[in-house]
Short mmCIF file of C-alpha atoms in Angstrom, two decimals:
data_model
loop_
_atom_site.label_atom_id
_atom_site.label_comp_id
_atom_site.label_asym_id
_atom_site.label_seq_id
_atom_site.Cartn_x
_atom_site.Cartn_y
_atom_site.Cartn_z
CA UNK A 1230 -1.65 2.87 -5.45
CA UNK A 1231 0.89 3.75 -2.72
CA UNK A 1232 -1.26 6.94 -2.31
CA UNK A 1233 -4.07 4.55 -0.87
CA UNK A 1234 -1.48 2.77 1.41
CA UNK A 1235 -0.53 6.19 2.92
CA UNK A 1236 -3.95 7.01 3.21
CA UNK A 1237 -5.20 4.02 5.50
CA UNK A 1238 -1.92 4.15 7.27
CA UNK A 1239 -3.08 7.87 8.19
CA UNK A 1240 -6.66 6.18 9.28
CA UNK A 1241 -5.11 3.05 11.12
CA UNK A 1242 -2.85 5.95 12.92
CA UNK A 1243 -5.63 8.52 14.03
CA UNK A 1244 -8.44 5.31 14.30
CA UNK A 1245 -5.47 3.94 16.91
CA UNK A 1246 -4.70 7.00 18.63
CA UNK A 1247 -8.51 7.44 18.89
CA UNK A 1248 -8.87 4.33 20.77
CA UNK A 1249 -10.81 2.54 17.90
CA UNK A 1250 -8.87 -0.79 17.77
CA UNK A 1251 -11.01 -2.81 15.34
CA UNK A 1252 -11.07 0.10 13.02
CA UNK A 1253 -7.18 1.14 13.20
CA UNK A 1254 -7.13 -2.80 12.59
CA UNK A 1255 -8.70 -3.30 9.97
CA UNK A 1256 -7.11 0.22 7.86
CA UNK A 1257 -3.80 -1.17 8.80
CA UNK A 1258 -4.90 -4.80 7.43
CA UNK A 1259 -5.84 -2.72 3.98
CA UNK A 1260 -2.73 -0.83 3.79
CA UNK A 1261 -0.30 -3.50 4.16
CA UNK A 1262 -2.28 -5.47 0.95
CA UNK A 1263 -2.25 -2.89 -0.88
CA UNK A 1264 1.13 -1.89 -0.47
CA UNK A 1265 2.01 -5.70 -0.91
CA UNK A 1266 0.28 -5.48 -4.32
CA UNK A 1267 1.88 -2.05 -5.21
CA UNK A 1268 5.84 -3.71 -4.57
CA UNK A 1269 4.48 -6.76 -6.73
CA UNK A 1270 3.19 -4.57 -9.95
CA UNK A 1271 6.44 -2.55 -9.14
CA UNK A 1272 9.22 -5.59 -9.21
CA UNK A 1273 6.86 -6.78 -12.75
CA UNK A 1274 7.17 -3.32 -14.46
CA UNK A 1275 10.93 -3.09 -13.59
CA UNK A 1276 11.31 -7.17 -15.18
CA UNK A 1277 9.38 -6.22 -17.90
CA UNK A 1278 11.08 -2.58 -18.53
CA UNK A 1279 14.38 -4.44 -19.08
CA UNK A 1280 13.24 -6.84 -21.24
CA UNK A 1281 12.60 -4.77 -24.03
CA UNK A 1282 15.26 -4.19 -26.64
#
């Protein structure tokens, strides 16, 4: 999952640098959900990994 996030960072990057501002927009929009939803699945496994006996 944070292979995605690097990904559209790479395309909001270029797409920016391009001069496409709704595109570089929108791929930096994507990244920063997913790598919201990566650090939330990551903070759950490390609660859960500690749980066990």
């Amino acid at each position: 999952m944070l292979y995605w996030t690097l990904v559209f960072l790479v395309i909001a990057i270029v797409a920016g640098f391009l001069g496409f501002a709704g595109l570089a927009g929108l791929a930096a929009s994507v990244a920063k959900i997913i790598f919201v939803i990566f650090l939330v699945v990551f903070v759950i496994s490390l609660i859960t990994g500690r749980r066990r006996p």
